[in-house]
Short mmCIF file of C-alpha atoms in Angstrom, two decimals:
data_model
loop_
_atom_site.label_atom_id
_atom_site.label_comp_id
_atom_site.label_asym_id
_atom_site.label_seq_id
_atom_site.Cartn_x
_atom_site.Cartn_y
_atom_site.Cartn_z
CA UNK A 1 -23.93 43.16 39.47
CA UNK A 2 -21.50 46.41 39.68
CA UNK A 3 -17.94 45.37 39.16
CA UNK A 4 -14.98 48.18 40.38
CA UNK A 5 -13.09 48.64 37.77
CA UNK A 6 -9.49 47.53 38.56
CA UNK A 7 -6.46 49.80 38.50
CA UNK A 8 -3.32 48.33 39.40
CA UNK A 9 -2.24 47.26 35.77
CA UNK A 10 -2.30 51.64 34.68
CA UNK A 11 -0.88 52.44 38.43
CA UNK A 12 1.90 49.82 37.55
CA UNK A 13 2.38 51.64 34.10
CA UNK A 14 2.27 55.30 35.78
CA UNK A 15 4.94 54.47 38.25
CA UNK A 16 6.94 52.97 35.74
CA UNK A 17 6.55 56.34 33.97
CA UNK A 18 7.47 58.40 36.43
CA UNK A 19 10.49 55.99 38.03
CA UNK A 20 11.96 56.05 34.16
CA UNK A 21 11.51 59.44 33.49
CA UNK A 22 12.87 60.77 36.90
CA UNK A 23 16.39 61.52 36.51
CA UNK A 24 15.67 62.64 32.76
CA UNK A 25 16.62 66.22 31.85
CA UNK A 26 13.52 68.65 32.60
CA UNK A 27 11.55 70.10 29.93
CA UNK A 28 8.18 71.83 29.98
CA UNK A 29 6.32 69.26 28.34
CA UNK A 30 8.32 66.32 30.04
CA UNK A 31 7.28 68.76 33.64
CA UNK A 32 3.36 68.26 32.39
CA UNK A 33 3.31 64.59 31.52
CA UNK A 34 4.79 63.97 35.25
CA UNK A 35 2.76 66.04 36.97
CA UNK A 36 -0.24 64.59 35.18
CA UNK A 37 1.06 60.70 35.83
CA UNK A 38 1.41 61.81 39.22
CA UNK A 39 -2.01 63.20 39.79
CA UNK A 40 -3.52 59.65 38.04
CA UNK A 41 -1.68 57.77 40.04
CA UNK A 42 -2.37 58.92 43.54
CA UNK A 43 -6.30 59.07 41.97
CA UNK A 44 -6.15 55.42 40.57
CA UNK A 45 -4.41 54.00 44.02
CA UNK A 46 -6.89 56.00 46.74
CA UNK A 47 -10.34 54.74 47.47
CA UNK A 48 -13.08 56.77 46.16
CA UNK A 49 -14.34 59.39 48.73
CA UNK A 50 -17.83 59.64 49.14
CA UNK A 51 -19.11 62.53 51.11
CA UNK A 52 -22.10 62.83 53.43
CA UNK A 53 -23.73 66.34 53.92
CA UNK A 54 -26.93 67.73 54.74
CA UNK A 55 -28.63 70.27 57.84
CA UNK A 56 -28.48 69.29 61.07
CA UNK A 57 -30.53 66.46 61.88
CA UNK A 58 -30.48 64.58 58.42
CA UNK A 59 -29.26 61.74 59.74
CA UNK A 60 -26.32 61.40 57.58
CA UNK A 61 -23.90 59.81 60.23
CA UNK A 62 -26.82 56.94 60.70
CA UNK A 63 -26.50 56.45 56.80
CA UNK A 64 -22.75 57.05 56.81
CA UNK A 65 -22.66 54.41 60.08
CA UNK A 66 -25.04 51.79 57.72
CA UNK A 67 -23.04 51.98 54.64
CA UNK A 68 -19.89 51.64 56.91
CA UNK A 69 -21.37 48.39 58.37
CA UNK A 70 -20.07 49.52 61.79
CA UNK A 71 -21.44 52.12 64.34
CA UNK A 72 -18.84 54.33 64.68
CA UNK A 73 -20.53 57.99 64.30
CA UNK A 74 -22.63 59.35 67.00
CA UNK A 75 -25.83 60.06 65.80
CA UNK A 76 -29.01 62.09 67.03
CA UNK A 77 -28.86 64.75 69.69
CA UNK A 78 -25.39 64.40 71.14
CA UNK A 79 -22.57 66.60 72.90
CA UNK A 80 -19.67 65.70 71.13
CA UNK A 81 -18.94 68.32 68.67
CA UNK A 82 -16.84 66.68 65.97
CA UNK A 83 -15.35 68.19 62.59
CA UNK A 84 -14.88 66.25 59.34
CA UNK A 85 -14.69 62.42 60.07
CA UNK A 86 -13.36 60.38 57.70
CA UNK A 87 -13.99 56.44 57.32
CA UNK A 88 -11.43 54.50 55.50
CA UNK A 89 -10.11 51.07 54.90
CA UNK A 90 -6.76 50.05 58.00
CA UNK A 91 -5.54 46.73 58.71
CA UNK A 92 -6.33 47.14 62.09
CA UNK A 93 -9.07 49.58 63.84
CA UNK A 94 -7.25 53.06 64.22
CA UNK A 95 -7.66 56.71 64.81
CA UNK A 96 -6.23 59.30 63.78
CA UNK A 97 -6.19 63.11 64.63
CA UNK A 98 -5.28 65.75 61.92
CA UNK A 99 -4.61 69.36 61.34
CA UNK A 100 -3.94 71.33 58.75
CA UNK A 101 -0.78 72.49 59.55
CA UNK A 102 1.05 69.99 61.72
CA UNK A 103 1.58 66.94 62.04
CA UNK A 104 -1.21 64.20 62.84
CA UNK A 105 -1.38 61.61 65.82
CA UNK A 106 -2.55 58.37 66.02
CA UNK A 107 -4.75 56.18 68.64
CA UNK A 108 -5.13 52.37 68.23
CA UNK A 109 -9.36 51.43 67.81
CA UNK A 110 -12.14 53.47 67.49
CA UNK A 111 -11.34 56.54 70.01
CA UNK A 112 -13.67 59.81 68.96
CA UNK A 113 -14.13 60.96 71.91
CA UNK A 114 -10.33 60.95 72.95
CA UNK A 115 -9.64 62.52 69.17
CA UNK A 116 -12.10 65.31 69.74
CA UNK A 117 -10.59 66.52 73.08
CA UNK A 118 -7.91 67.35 70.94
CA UNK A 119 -10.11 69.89 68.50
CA UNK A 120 -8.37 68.70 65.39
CA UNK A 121 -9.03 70.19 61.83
CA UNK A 122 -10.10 66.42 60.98
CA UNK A 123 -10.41 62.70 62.29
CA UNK A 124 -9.80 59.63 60.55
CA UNK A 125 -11.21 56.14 61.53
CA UNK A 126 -9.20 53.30 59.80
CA UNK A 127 -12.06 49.55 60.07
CA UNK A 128 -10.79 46.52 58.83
CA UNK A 129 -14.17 46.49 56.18
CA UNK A 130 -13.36 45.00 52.47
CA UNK A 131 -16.10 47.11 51.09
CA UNK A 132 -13.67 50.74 52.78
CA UNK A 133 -10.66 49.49 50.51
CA UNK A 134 -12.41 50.68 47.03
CA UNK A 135 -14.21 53.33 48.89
CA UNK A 136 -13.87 56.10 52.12
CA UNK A 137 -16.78 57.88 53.89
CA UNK A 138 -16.23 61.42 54.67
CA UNK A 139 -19.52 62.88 57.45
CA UNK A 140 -19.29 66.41 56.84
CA UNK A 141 -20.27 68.48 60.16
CA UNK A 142 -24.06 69.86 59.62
CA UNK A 143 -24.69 72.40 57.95
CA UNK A 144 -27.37 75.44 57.88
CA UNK A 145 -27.40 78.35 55.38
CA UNK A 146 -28.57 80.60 57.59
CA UNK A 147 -25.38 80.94 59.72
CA UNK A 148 -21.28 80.18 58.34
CA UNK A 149 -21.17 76.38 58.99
CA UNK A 150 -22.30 76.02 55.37
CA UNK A 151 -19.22 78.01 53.90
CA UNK A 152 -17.28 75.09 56.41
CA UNK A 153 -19.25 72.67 54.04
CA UNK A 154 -18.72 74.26 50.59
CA UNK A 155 -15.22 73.69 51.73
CA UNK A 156 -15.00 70.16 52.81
CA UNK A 157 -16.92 69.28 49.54
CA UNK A 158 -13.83 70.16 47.62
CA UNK A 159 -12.09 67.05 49.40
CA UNK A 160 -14.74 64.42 47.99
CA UNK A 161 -15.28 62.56 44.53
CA UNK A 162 -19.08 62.13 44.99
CA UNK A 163 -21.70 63.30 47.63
CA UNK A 164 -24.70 62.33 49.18
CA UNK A 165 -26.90 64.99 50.57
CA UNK A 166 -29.46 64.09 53.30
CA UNK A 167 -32.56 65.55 53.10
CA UNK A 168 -35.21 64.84 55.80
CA UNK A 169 -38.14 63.59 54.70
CA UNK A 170 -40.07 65.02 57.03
CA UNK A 171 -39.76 68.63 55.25
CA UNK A 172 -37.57 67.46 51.94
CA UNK A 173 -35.28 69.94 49.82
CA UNK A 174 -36.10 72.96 51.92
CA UNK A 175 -34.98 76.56 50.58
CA UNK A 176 -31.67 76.84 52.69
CA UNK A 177 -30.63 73.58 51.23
CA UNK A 178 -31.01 74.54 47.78
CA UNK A 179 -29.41 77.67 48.08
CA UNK A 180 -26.15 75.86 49.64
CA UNK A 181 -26.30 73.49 46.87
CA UNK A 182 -26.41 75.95 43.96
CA UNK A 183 -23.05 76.53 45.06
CA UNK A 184 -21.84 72.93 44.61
CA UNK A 185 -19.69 72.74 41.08
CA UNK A 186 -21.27 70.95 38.24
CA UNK A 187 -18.97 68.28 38.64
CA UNK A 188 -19.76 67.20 41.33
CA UNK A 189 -23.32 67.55 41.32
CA UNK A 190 -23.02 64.65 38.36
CA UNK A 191 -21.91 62.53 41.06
CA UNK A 192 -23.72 62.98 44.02
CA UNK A 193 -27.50 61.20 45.14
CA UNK A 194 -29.95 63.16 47.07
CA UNK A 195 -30.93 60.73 49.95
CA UNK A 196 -34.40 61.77 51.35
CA UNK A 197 -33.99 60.18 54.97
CA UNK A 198 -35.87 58.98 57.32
CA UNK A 199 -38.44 57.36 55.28
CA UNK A 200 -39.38 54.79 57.97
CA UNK A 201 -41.36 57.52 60.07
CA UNK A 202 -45.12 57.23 59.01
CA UNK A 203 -45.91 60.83 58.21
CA UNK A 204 -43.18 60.46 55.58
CA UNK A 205 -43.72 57.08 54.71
CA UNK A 206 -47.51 57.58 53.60
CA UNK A 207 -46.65 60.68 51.42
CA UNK A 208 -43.04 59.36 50.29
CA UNK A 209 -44.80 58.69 46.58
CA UNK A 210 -45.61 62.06 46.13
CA UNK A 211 -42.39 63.48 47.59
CA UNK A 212 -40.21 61.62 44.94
CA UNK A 213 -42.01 62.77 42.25
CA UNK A 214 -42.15 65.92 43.07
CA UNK A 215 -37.88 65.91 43.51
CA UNK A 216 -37.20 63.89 40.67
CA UNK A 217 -38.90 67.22 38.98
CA UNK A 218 -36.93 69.58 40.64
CA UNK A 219 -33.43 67.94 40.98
CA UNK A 220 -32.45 68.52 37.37
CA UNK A 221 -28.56 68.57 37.07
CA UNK A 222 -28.32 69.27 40.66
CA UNK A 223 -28.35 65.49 41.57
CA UNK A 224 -27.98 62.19 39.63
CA UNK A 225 -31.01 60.54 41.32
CA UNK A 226 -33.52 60.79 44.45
CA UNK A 227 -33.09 57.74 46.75
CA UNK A 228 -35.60 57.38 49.43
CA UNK A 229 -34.03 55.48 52.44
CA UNK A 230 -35.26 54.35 56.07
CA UNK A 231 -32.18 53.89 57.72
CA UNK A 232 -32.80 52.46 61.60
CA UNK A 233 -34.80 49.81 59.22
CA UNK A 234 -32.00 48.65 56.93
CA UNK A 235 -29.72 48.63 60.17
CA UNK A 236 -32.24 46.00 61.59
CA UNK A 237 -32.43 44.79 58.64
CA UNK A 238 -28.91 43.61 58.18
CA UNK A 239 -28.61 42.53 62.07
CA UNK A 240 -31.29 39.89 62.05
CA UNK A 241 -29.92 36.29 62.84
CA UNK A 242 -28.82 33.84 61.60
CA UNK A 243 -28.83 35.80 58.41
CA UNK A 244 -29.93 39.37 57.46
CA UNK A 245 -33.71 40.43 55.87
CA UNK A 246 -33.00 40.84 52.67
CA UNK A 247 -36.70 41.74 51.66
CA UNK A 248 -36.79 44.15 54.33
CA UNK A 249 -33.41 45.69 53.45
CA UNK A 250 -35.16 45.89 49.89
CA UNK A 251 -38.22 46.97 50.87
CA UNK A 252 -36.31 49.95 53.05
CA UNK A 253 -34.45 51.43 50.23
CA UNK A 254 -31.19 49.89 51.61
CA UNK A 255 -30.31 47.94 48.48
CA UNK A 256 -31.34 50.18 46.31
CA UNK A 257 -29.24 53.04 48.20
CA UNK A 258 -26.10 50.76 48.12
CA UNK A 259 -27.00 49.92 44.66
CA UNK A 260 -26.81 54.14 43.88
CA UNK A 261 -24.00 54.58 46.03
CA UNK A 262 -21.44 51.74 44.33
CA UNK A 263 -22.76 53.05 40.60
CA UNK A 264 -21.87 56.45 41.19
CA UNK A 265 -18.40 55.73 42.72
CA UNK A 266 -17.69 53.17 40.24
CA UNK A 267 -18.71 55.58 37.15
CA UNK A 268 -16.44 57.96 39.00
CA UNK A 269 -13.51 55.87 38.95
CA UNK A 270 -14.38 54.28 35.01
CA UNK A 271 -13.50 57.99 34.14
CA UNK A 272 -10.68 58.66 35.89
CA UNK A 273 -9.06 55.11 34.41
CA UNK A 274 -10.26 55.88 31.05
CA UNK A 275 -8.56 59.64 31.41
CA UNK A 276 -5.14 57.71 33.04
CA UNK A 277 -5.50 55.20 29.79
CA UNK A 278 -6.15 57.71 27.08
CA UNK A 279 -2.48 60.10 28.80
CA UNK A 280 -0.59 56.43 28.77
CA UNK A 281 -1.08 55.73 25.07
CA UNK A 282 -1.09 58.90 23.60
CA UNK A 283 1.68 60.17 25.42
CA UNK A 284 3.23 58.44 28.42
CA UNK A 285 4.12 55.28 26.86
CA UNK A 286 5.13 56.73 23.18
CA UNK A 287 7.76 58.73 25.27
CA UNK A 288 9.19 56.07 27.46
CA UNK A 289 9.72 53.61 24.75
CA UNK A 290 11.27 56.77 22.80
CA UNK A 291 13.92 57.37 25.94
CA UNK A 292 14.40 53.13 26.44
CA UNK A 293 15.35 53.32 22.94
CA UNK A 294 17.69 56.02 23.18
CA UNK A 295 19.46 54.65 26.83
CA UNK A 296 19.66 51.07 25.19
CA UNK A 297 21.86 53.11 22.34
CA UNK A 298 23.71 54.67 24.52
CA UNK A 299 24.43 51.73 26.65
CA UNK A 300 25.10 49.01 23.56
CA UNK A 301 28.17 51.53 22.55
CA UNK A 302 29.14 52.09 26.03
CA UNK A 303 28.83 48.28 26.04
CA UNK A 304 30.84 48.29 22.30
CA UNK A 305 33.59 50.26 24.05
CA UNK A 306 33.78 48.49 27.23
CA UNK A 307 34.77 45.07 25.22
CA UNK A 308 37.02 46.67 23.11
CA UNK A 309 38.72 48.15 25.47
CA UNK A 310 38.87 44.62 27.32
CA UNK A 311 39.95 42.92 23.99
CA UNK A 312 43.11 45.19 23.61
CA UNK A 313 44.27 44.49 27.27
CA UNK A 314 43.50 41.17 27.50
CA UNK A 315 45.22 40.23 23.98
CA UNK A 316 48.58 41.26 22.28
CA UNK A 317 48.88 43.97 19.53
CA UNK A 318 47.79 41.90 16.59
CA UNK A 319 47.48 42.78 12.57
CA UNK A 320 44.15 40.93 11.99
CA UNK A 321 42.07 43.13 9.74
CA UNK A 322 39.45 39.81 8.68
CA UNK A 323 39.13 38.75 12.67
CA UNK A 324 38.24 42.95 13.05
CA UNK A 325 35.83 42.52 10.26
CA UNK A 326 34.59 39.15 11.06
CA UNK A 327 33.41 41.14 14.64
CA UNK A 328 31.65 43.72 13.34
CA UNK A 329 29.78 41.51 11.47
CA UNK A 330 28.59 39.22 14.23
CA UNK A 331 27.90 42.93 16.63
CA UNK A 332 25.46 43.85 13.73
CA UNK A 333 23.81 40.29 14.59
CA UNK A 334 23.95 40.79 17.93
CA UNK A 335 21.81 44.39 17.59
CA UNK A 336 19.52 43.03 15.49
CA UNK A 337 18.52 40.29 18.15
CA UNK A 338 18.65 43.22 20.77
CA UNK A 339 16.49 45.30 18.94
CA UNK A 340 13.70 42.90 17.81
CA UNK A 341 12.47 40.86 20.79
CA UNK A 342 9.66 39.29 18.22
CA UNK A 343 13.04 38.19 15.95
CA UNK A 344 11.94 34.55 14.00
CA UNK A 345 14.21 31.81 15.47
CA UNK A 346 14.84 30.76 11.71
CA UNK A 347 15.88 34.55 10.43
CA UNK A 348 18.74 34.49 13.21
CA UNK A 349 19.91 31.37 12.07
CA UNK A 350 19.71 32.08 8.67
CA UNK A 351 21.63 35.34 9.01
CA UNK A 352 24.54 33.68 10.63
CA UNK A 353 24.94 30.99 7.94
CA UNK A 354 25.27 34.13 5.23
CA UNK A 355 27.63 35.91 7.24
CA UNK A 356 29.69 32.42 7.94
CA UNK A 357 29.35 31.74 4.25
CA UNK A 358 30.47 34.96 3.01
CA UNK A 359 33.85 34.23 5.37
CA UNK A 360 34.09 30.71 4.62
CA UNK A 361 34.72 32.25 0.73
CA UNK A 362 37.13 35.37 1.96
CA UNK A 363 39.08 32.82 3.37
CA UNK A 364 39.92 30.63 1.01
CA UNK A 365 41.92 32.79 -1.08
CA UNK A 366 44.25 32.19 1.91
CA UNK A 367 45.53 35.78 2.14
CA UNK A 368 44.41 37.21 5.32
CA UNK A 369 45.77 34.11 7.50
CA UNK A 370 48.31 32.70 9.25
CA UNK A 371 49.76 29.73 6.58
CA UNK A 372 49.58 27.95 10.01
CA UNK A 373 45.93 28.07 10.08
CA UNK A 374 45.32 26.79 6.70
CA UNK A 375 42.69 24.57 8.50
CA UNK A 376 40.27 27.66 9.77
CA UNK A 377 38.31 28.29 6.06
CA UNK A 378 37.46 24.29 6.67
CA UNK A 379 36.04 25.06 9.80
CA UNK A 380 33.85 28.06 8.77
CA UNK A 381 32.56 25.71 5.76
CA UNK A 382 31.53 22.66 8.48
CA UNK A 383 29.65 25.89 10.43
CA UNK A 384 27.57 26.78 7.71
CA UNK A 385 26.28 23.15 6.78
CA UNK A 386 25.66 22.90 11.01
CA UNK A 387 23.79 26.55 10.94
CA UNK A 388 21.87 25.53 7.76
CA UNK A 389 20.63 22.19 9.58
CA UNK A 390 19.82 24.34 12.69
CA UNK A 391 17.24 25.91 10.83
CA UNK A 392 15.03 23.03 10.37
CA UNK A 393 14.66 22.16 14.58
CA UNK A 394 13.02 24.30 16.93
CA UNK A 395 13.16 25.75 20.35
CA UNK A 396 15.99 27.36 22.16
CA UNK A 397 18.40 25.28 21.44
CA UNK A 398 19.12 25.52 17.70
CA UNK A 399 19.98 29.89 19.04
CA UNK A 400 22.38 28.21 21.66
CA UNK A 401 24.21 26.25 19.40
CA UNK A 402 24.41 29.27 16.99
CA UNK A 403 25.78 31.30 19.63
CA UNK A 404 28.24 28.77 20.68
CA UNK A 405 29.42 28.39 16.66
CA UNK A 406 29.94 32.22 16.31
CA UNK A 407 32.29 32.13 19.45
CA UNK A 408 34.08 29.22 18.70
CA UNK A 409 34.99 30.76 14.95
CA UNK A 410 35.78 34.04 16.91
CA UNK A 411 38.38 32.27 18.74
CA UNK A 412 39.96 30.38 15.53
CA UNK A 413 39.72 33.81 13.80
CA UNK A 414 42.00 35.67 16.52
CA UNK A 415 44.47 33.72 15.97
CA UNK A 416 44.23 33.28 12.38
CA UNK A 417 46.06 36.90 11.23
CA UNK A 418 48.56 36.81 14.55
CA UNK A 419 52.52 35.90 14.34
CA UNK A 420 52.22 34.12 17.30
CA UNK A 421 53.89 31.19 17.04
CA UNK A 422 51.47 28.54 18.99
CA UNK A 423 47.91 27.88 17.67
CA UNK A 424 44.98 26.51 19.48
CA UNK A 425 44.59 22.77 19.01
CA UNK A 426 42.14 21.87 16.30
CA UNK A 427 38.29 20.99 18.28
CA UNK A 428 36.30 21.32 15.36
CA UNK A 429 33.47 23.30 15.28
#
């Protein structure tokens, strides 16, 4: 079975991109990466548009209406002149009118008619169908090469990521369709199925053999493969009660159509994830860790500057040259942790006790204190026997302890080098 590829882990990625990189200063190449993220996004979060095309009388809105599950195009001989209709995935049955070059208007259910009084450029049918949320149906008007209606369709194919183009069976891949499809780019004709309809009808049915030969012969790079179909047959198919015909359906070409029809789209959307994937890891994401990296720097000495300036408000002028040191030593800790999310519990630990050490040592010689707080080099010695047992448990908790041992010798140490007369009380560490 065909699995759709899923997208929304990339279009998570690409809007983080672009959200990140949004208020950053323009460049050329920083210009390009954005317009390309934005371009793989919108592809990566719309439905795949397949389009149905062929001459008049194809019977590409009956395949269009099968595929869609719902009848919702007029088919056959009909008055209603409609332009491009477009089936896509709504919450709730909708219709909307479009132009060009104002703004569209909206009817609630299925209201063609109604939308075609109102000669729009192009209508849009929103069905609650699962199936319309990884792909939309666009029925292109018919077309005939020997009048303008097929420049109308050359157009319109633009709009689409793969095509289907009906061909009846009755008189299959005529002249005046090949010469309208020689004009179809390359890229899509890698895409796109030639349906030979209404394979149900007996004349076509007893020669259908020999007709797909001789197309699978002629179709070359013009079409990916020649599906046979008899649609009023796989409709009935699918309506029979209390479950559909599957062998009919088979039998048909339904399943095998379907079967065409999801490949094609899904190939068509493998590529356009793999192209979205290949701009993320070569570029996209190399240049937003590059930026995080430089804001986090940017904000860690705003950060730096912001407590300093705290620290001199909130404190008394004080001579304390060790307490000044013992801070830089524990921000260089601090970075470290920042900077390393994958940081070993133990190598945290460990680097505190060294630093703690090293202190416990400077401040024996007794110098760079208060002689009122000729207890504090005890203190720093009890810290680095607890950080050295810390080492051997595990968890979070041996890090919250550490944390709560540097602040607690951060406090003894401000007072430590100050003439102020009072001292804290002695808590042990």
């Amino acid at each position: 079975m065909i699995e759709f590829p899923g997208t929304e882990k990339e279009v998570r990625q690409l809007e983080r991109f672009l959200t990140a990189t949004g208020s950053a200063p323009s460049s050329v190449e920083l210009d390009d990466m954005r317009s390309r993220a934005l371009a793989h996004a919108e592809r990566l979060s719309n439905a795949v548009s397949i389009g149905f095309a062929g001459e008049f009388g194809a019977g590409k809105s009956s395949l269009a209406n099968m595929l869609a599950g719902a009848d919702i195009l007029p088919t056959g001989p009909q008055h209603l002149k409609l332009p491009l209709v477009i089936v896509a995935y709504a919450d709730t049955p909708e219709t909307t009118v479009g132009w060009w070059d104002k703004e569209p208007k909206v009817y609630s259910g299925i209201a063609l008619e109604k939308a075609a009084a109102d000669e729009p450029d192009f209508i849009s049918v929103g069905l609650n169908t699962p199936a319309l949320q990884e792909i939309s149906l666009f029925d292109l008007p018919g077309a005939g090469a020997l009048d303008d209606t097929y420049k109308q369709t050359l157009g319109l194919l633009e709009y689409v990521d793969c095509a289907i183009w009906c061909t009846n069976g009755t008189n299959a891949w005529r002249e005046t369709e090949r010469h309208l499809w020689a004009q179809v780019p390359q890229k899509l004709r890698d895409n796109s199925l030639l349906a030979v309809t209404h394979a149900d009808l007996p004349p076509v049915r007893d020669s259908l053999d020999r007709v797909v030969a001789r197309l699978n012969k002629e179709k070359g790079d013009l079409f990916r493969a020649v599906v046979p179909i008899g649609t009023p047959v796989a409709v009935r198919a699918m309506e029979q009660e209390p479950e559909p015909d599957f062998d009919l359906w088979e039998t048909c070409g339904g399943q095998n159509l379907a079967e065409q029809v999801l490949s094609v789209a899904t190939d068509h959307r493998r590529h356009d994830l793999e192209a979205a994937q290949k701009d993320l890891v070569e570029e996209f994401l190399p240049y937003l860790e590059e930026l995080i990296g430089v804001e986090e720097e940017r904000d860690a000495k705003a950060d730096g500057i912001a407590v300093q300036s705290s620290l001199e408000t909130a404190l008394p002028p004080l001579d304390n040259p060790i307490l000044e040191d013992w801070l830089a030593a524990i921000a260089s800790i601090y970075n470290d942790l920042r900077e390393s999310s994958d940081i070993e519990p133990a190598a945290f630990l460990q680097s505190c006790q060294e630093i703690v050490e090293d202190f416990a040592e400077r401040l024996e010689s007794g110098s760079e204190i208060d002689p009122e707080a000729d207890w504090i080099p005890a203190e720093f010695e009890k810290a680095t026997d607890l950080l050295l047992l810390l080492q051997f448990e595990s968890g979070d908790a041996p890090l919250k302890d550490a944390i709560s041992i540097l602040a607690q010798l951060s406090d003894n140490l401000a007072w430590a080098g100050s003439s102020v007369a009072s001292a804290p009380p002695k808590t042990g560490t």
